[in-house]
mmCIF file of C-alpha atoms in Angstrom:
data_model
loop_
_atom_site.group_PDB
_atom_site.id
_atom_site.type_symbol
_atom_site.label_atom_id
_atom_site.label_comp_id
_atom_site.label_asym_id
_atom_site.label_seq_id
_atom_site.Cartn_x
_atom_site.Cartn_y
_atom_site.Cartn_z
ATOM 1 C CA MET A 1 2.514 -5.475 -63.643
ATOM 2 C CA LYS A 2 -1.285 -5.588 -63.743
ATOM 3 C CA HIS A 3 -2.940 -2.864 -61.668
ATOM 4 C CA VAL A 4 -5.415 -4.140 -59.072
ATOM 5 C CA PRO A 5 -7.302 -1.415 -57.183
ATOM 6 C CA LYS A 6 -7.723 -1.671 -53.436
ATOM 7 C CA VAL A 7 -11.040 -3.320 -52.584
ATOM 8 C CA ILE A 8 -13.018 -1.576 -49.845
ATOM 9 C CA ALA A 9 -15.856 -3.444 -48.131
ATOM 10 C CA HIS A 10 -18.910 -1.193 -48.557
ATOM 11 C CA ARG A 11 -20.607 -0.844 -45.157
ATOM 12 C CA GLY A 12 -18.494 -3.861 -44.316
ATOM 13 C CA ALA A 13 -18.995 -6.969 -46.437
ATOM 14 C CA SER A 14 -22.683 -6.118 -46.589
ATOM 15 C CA GLY A 15 -23.525 -8.490 -49.414
ATOM 16 C CA VAL A 16 -23.303 -11.280 -46.849
ATOM 17 C CA ALA A 17 -23.589 -9.662 -43.419
ATOM 18 C CA PRO A 18 -25.911 -6.864 -42.251
ATOM 19 C CA GLU A 19 -24.551 -3.472 -43.255
ATOM 20 C CA ASN A 20 -22.542 -1.307 -40.868
ATOM 21 C CA THR A 21 -22.424 -3.998 -38.168
ATOM 22 C CA LEU A 22 -19.464 -5.641 -36.485
ATOM 23 C CA ALA A 23 -20.480 -8.859 -38.247
ATOM 24 C CA ALA A 24 -19.932 -7.047 -41.557
ATOM 25 C CA VAL A 25 -16.459 -6.004 -40.367
ATOM 26 C CA GLU A 26 -15.593 -9.597 -39.486
ATOM 27 C CA GLN A 27 -16.876 -10.778 -42.866
ATOM 28 C CA ALA A 28 -14.822 -8.113 -44.652
ATOM 29 C CA TRP A 29 -11.591 -9.366 -43.117
ATOM 30 C CA ALA A 30 -12.630 -12.953 -43.884
ATOM 31 C CA GLU A 31 -12.947 -11.879 -47.534
ATOM 32 C CA ASN A 32 -9.499 -10.242 -47.423
ATOM 33 C CA ALA A 33 -10.785 -6.729 -48.082
ATOM 34 C CA ASP A 34 -8.196 -3.960 -48.231
ATOM 35 C CA GLY A 35 -10.358 -1.737 -46.084
ATOM 36 C CA LEU A 36 -13.777 -0.852 -44.729
ATOM 37 C CA GLU A 37 -16.337 1.832 -45.480
ATOM 38 C CA CYS A 38 -18.995 2.867 -42.992
ATOM 39 C CA ASP A 39 -21.604 5.587 -42.571
ATOM 40 C CA VAL A 40 -21.808 7.565 -39.346
ATOM 41 C CA ARG A 41 -24.398 9.675 -37.593
ATOM 42 C CA LEU A 42 -24.687 11.407 -34.236
ATOM 43 C CA THR A 43 -27.034 10.302 -31.447
ATOM 44 C CA SER A 44 -28.860 12.673 -29.112
ATOM 45 C CA ASP A 45 -26.104 12.108 -26.524
ATOM 46 C CA CYS A 46 -23.354 12.898 -29.067
ATOM 47 C CA GLN A 47 -22.187 9.340 -29.706
ATOM 48 C CA VAL A 48 -20.864 8.593 -33.204
ATOM 49 C CA VAL A 49 -22.637 5.482 -34.481
ATOM 50 C CA CYS A 50 -22.429 3.425 -37.665
ATOM 51 C CA ILE A 51 -25.708 3.588 -39.575
ATOM 52 C CA HIS A 52 -26.620 4.835 -43.046
ATOM 53 C CA ASP A 53 -30.211 6.036 -42.799
ATOM 54 C CA VAL A 54 -31.693 8.834 -40.726
ATOM 55 C CA ASP A 55 -33.714 6.200 -38.856
ATOM 56 C CA THR A 56 -33.608 2.470 -38.138
ATOM 57 C CA GLU A 57 -36.739 1.445 -40.059
ATOM 58 C CA ARG A 58 -35.048 -0.204 -43.072
ATOM 59 C CA VAL A 59 -32.529 -2.294 -41.148
ATOM 60 C CA GLY A 60 -34.064 -2.547 -37.690
ATOM 61 C CA ASP A 61 -36.916 -4.249 -35.880
ATOM 62 C CA ARG A 62 -38.397 -0.868 -34.998
ATOM 63 C CA LYS A 63 -38.221 2.725 -36.209
ATOM 64 C CA LEU A 64 -36.119 5.141 -34.197
ATOM 65 C CA ILE A 65 -34.758 8.426 -35.527
ATOM 66 C CA VAL A 66 -31.051 8.309 -34.771
ATOM 67 C CA GLU A 67 -30.515 11.931 -33.749
ATOM 68 C CA GLU A 68 -33.513 11.828 -31.394
ATOM 69 C CA HIS A 69 -32.338 8.870 -29.305
ATOM 70 C CA THR A 70 -29.448 8.107 -26.999
ATOM 71 C CA TYR A 71 -27.039 5.350 -27.863
ATOM 72 C CA GLU A 72 -28.428 3.277 -25.006
ATOM 73 C CA GLY A 73 -31.826 3.347 -26.690
ATOM 74 C CA LEU A 74 -30.507 2.691 -30.192
ATOM 75 C CA GLU A 75 -28.436 -0.218 -28.915
ATOM 76 C CA GLN A 76 -31.656 -2.116 -28.228
ATOM 77 C CA VAL A 77 -32.588 -2.193 -31.932
ATOM 78 C CA ASP A 78 -31.927 -5.475 -33.759
ATOM 79 C CA VAL A 79 -30.224 -4.536 -37.037
ATOM 80 C CA GLY A 80 -29.230 -8.047 -38.081
ATOM 81 C CA ALA A 81 -32.403 -10.058 -38.506
ATOM 82 C CA PHE A 82 -33.437 -8.132 -41.644
ATOM 83 C CA LYS A 83 -30.507 -9.799 -43.409
ATOM 84 C CA SER A 84 -31.043 -13.321 -42.082
ATOM 85 C CA ASP A 85 -31.910 -15.153 -38.882
ATOM 86 C CA ALA A 86 -28.218 -15.989 -38.489
ATOM 87 C CA TYR A 87 -27.570 -12.338 -37.635
ATOM 88 C CA THR A 88 -30.420 -11.843 -35.180
ATOM 89 C CA GLY A 89 -29.256 -9.690 -32.306
ATOM 90 C CA GLU A 90 -26.698 -7.612 -34.200
ATOM 91 C CA ARG A 91 -26.771 -4.043 -32.914
ATOM 92 C CA ILE A 92 -25.745 -0.606 -34.114
ATOM 93 C CA PRO A 93 -22.050 -0.215 -33.269
ATOM 94 C CA LEU A 94 -20.190 2.824 -32.084
ATOM 95 C CA LEU A 95 -17.563 4.087 -34.503
ATOM 96 C CA SER A 96 -15.016 3.460 -31.752
ATOM 97 C CA GLU A 97 -15.952 -0.237 -31.851
ATOM 98 C CA TRP A 98 -15.761 -0.302 -35.652
ATOM 99 C CA LEU A 99 -12.203 1.027 -35.420
ATOM 100 C CA MET A 100 -10.988 -1.662 -33.036
ATOM 101 C CA ASP A 101 -8.446 -4.161 -34.319
ATOM 102 C CA ILE A 102 -7.971 -2.622 -37.776
ATOM 103 C CA PRO A 103 -5.061 -4.527 -39.336
ATOM 104 C CA GLU A 104 -1.921 -2.669 -40.326
ATOM 105 C CA ARG A 105 -2.150 -0.956 -43.733
ATOM 106 C CA LYS A 106 -5.910 -1.563 -44.036
ATOM 107 C CA ARG A 107 -7.922 1.573 -44.797
ATOM 108 C CA VAL A 108 -11.082 2.887 -43.180
ATOM 109 C CA LEU A 109 -13.388 5.173 -45.170
ATOM 110 C CA ILE A 110 -15.873 7.019 -42.952
ATOM 111 C CA GLU A 111 -18.807 8.739 -44.624
ATOM 112 C CA LEU A 112 -20.335 11.584 -42.648
ATOM 113 C CA LYS A 113 -24.125 11.630 -42.974
ATOM 114 C CA THR A 114 -24.705 14.765 -40.883
ATOM 115 C CA GLY A 115 -23.411 18.330 -40.662
ATOM 116 C CA GLU A 116 -20.585 20.020 -38.793
ATOM 117 C CA GLU A 117 -22.046 19.075 -35.406
ATOM 118 C CA ILE A 118 -20.463 15.638 -35.815
ATOM 119 C CA LEU A 119 -16.912 16.921 -36.272
ATOM 120 C CA THR A 120 -15.819 17.415 -32.663
ATOM 121 C CA PRO A 121 -17.185 14.017 -31.510
ATOM 122 C CA LEU A 122 -15.629 12.420 -34.604
ATOM 123 C CA PHE A 123 -12.217 13.933 -33.895
ATOM 124 C CA GLU A 124 -12.423 12.707 -30.304
ATOM 125 C CA VAL A 125 -13.083 9.154 -31.504
ATOM 126 C CA LEU A 126 -10.245 9.283 -34.019
ATOM 127 C CA ASP A 127 -7.816 10.734 -31.476
ATOM 128 C CA ALA A 128 -8.651 7.970 -28.990
ATOM 129 C CA SER A 129 -8.368 5.227 -31.605
ATOM 130 C CA SER A 130 -5.249 3.156 -32.191
ATOM 131 C CA VAL A 131 -5.738 3.413 -35.968
ATOM 132 C CA PRO A 132 -3.023 5.634 -37.502
ATOM 133 C CA LEU A 133 -4.509 8.649 -39.287
ATOM 134 C CA PRO A 134 -2.883 7.736 -42.634
ATOM 135 C CA GLN A 135 -5.186 4.693 -42.703
ATOM 136 C CA VAL A 136 -8.312 6.852 -42.278
ATOM 137 C CA VAL A 137 -10.207 8.667 -45.040
ATOM 138 C CA ILE A 138 -13.237 10.864 -44.364
ATOM 139 C CA ILE A 139 -15.696 10.936 -47.264
ATOM 140 C CA VAL A 140 -18.473 13.470 -47.704
ATOM 141 C CA PHE A 141 -20.746 14.928 -50.408
ATOM 142 C CA ASP A 142 -21.005 18.490 -49.079
ATOM 143 C CA THR A 143 -18.180 20.774 -50.225
ATOM 144 C CA GLU A 144 -18.638 22.930 -47.116
ATOM 145 C CA MET A 145 -17.960 19.836 -45.021
ATOM 146 C CA VAL A 146 -14.839 19.047 -47.056
ATOM 147 C CA ASN A 147 -13.639 22.574 -46.353
ATOM 148 C CA ALA A 148 -14.489 22.393 -42.639
ATOM 149 C CA LEU A 149 -12.622 19.116 -42.265
ATOM 150 C CA LYS A 150 -9.484 20.371 -43.999
ATOM 151 C CA VAL A 151 -9.517 23.669 -42.101
ATOM 152 C CA ARG A 152 -9.906 22.032 -38.697
ATOM 153 C CA ARG A 153 -7.798 18.923 -39.290
ATOM 154 C CA PRO A 154 -5.643 19.408 -42.393
ATOM 155 C CA GLU A 155 -3.746 16.193 -41.681
ATOM 156 C CA LEU A 156 -6.887 14.130 -42.299
ATOM 157 C CA GLN A 157 -7.415 12.604 -45.732
ATOM 158 C CA VAL A 158 -10.753 13.732 -47.187
ATOM 159 C CA TYR A 159 -12.545 12.599 -50.347
ATOM 160 C CA TRP A 160 -15.243 14.664 -52.022
ATOM 161 C CA LEU A 161 -18.098 12.381 -53.071
ATOM 162 C CA ILE A 162 -19.966 13.017 -56.319
ATOM 163 C CA ASP A 163 -23.021 11.177 -57.606
ATOM 164 C CA VAL A 164 -21.936 11.058 -61.235
ATOM 165 C CA GLN A 165 -25.334 10.148 -62.676
ATOM 166 C CA SER A 166 -27.364 12.922 -61.064
ATOM 167 C CA ASN A 167 -24.713 15.636 -60.815
ATOM 168 C CA TRP A 168 -22.443 15.167 -63.785
ATOM 169 C CA LEU A 169 -22.984 12.852 -66.717
ATOM 170 C CA GLY A 170 -26.052 13.460 -68.828
ATOM 171 C CA ARG A 171 -27.033 16.693 -67.109
ATOM 172 C CA SER A 172 -23.797 18.675 -67.400
ATOM 173 C CA LYS A 173 -24.218 20.276 -63.991
ATOM 174 C CA LEU A 174 -20.523 19.740 -63.405
ATOM 175 C CA LYS A 175 -17.648 19.675 -65.851
ATOM 176 C CA LEU A 176 -14.499 17.732 -65.094
ATOM 177 C CA ASP A 177 -12.292 20.832 -65.171
ATOM 178 C CA ASP A 178 -14.613 22.507 -62.662
ATOM 179 C CA VAL A 179 -14.572 19.421 -60.434
ATOM 180 C CA LEU A 180 -10.781 19.320 -60.422
ATOM 181 C CA GLU A 181 -10.527 23.044 -59.759
ATOM 182 C CA THR A 182 -12.968 22.781 -56.849
ATOM 183 C CA ALA A 183 -11.203 19.740 -55.425
ATOM 184 C CA LYS A 184 -7.890 21.599 -55.532
ATOM 185 C CA ALA A 185 -9.380 24.674 -53.867
ATOM 186 C CA LEU A 186 -10.822 22.488 -51.109
ATOM 187 C CA CYS A 187 -7.495 20.672 -50.635
ATOM 188 C CA ALA A 188 -9.378 17.394 -51.114
ATOM 189 C CA ASP A 189 -7.182 14.312 -51.226
ATOM 190 C CA GLY A 190 -9.423 12.375 -53.566
ATOM 191 C CA LEU A 191 -12.770 11.938 -55.255
ATOM 192 C CA GLY A 192 -15.415 9.290 -54.746
ATOM 193 C CA LEU A 193 -17.614 8.667 -57.790
ATOM 194 C CA ARG A 194 -20.728 6.532 -58.039
ATOM 195 C CA CYS A 195 -20.306 3.553 -60.376
ATOM 196 C CA HIS A 196 -21.578 4.622 -63.806
ATOM 197 C CA SER A 197 -21.086 3.476 -67.388
ATOM 198 C CA GLY A 198 -20.128 7.018 -68.387
ATOM 199 C CA ILE A 199 -16.899 6.967 -66.375
ATOM 200 C CA HIS A 200 -14.173 6.542 -68.983
ATOM 201 C CA ARG A 201 -10.419 6.085 -69.122
ATOM 202 C CA GLU A 202 -9.578 9.696 -69.991
ATOM 203 C CA MET A 203 -11.676 10.973 -67.088
ATOM 204 C CA VAL A 204 -9.884 8.666 -64.663
ATOM 205 C CA GLN A 205 -6.472 9.661 -65.983
ATOM 206 C CA GLN A 206 -7.246 13.375 -65.632
ATOM 207 C CA ILE A 207 -8.303 12.855 -62.023
ATOM 208 C CA LEU A 208 -5.204 10.842 -61.165
ATOM 209 C CA GLU A 209 -2.929 13.309 -62.967
ATOM 210 C CA ALA A 210 -4.417 16.044 -60.773
ATOM 211 C CA ASP A 211 -2.816 14.193 -57.847
ATOM 212 C CA LEU A 212 -6.169 12.979 -56.544
ATOM 213 C CA GLU A 213 -6.973 9.458 -55.445
ATOM 214 C CA LEU A 214 -10.124 7.958 -56.954
ATOM 215 C CA ASN A 215 -12.618 5.578 -55.369
ATOM 216 C CA ILE A 216 -15.604 4.175 -57.279
ATOM 217 C CA TRP A 217 -18.668 2.966 -55.378
ATOM 218 C CA THR A 218 -20.618 0.599 -55.300
ATOM 219 C CA VAL A 219 -19.023 -1.955 -57.645
ATOM 220 C CA ASP A 220 -20.700 -5.371 -57.459
ATOM 221 C CA ASP A 221 -20.463 -6.456 -61.111
ATOM 222 C CA PRO A 222 -17.229 -8.296 -62.039
ATOM 223 C CA SER A 223 -17.135 -6.664 -65.479
ATOM 224 C CA ASP A 224 -17.297 -3.206 -63.882
ATOM 225 C CA ALA A 225 -14.506 -4.151 -61.480
ATOM 226 C CA ARG A 226 -12.277 -5.273 -64.347
ATOM 227 C CA ARG A 227 -13.042 -2.106 -66.314
ATOM 228 C CA TYR A 228 -12.126 0.189 -63.434
ATOM 229 C CA ALA A 229 -8.976 -1.834 -62.757
ATOM 230 C CA ASP A 230 -7.990 -1.348 -66.387
ATOM 231 C CA PHE A 231 -8.616 2.396 -66.022
ATOM 232 C CA GLY A 232 -6.258 2.506 -63.035
ATOM 233 C CA VAL A 233 -8.585 3.732 -60.267
ATOM 234 C CA THR A 234 -7.171 3.817 -56.743
ATOM 235 C CA SER A 235 -9.901 1.732 -55.138
ATOM 236 C CA ILE A 236 -13.398 0.364 -55.520
ATOM 237 C CA SER A 237 -16.024 -0.120 -52.819
ATOM 238 C CA SER A 238 -18.077 -3.300 -53.012
ATOM 239 C CA ASN A 239 -20.620 -5.260 -51.023
ATOM 240 C CA PHE A 240 -18.799 -8.397 -52.232
ATOM 241 C CA PRO A 241 -15.064 -7.705 -51.807
ATOM 242 C CA ARG A 242 -13.853 -11.276 -52.346
ATOM 243 C CA ALA A 243 -15.721 -11.676 -55.629
ATOM 244 C CA MET A 244 -14.498 -8.337 -56.975
ATOM 245 C CA ARG A 245 -10.893 -9.071 -56.060
ATOM 246 C CA GLU A 246 -11.084 -12.453 -57.790
ATOM 247 C CA ALA A 247 -12.599 -10.800 -60.871
ATOM 248 C CA MET A 248 -9.684 -8.369 -61.161
ATOM 249 C CA GLN A 249 -6.853 -10.861 -60.687
#
């Protein structure tokens, strides 16, 4: 049977809807995504919110630094109009809102954009959510954060993210054997690699044989999606989940 990786909607279906908004969640389910990916930060009043950047300038109608403002203040920022007038009025959601009504067996990948200060508020949100923990994956670049997550909540699934282009291929800062050894030492459940032409079949097979799941982000080219499907990756993250699924079938 042909292998088709799970398709994760990157920041929601952000090719159509504004990233990290509830509209992007709705669009992801409309496109039959297998899961969602979002980025989270902490507000000044310790609320976990879905936003990628350190401030709202790129996606909002004004510039506010997330960690310096309460959620009540950040909620006033329009983060939809930058995408199109149809999304005017979209606001920054709480992670707790993002986690509402997640269908059975759909996955949620949550990228932590801050340090350990977010962990306790994050755990509180997850514990209060109706989403079963096996459907949740925490993804993070910092190995110290991977370790902190697995020490404090070993039952959580955690992926170690690696920017292949800047930290691996072409510069030899990391070797695959070293990556696998580190991942094992950290008790990571998987790796997340940036989409790159240098990712090859043997690399993917070594990762999978090390009992690690493998997600590739951000895959928006149908030929890349087909290539990674052929390699057998666990999942891909895309801004256009419907198009990538169709390309792989």
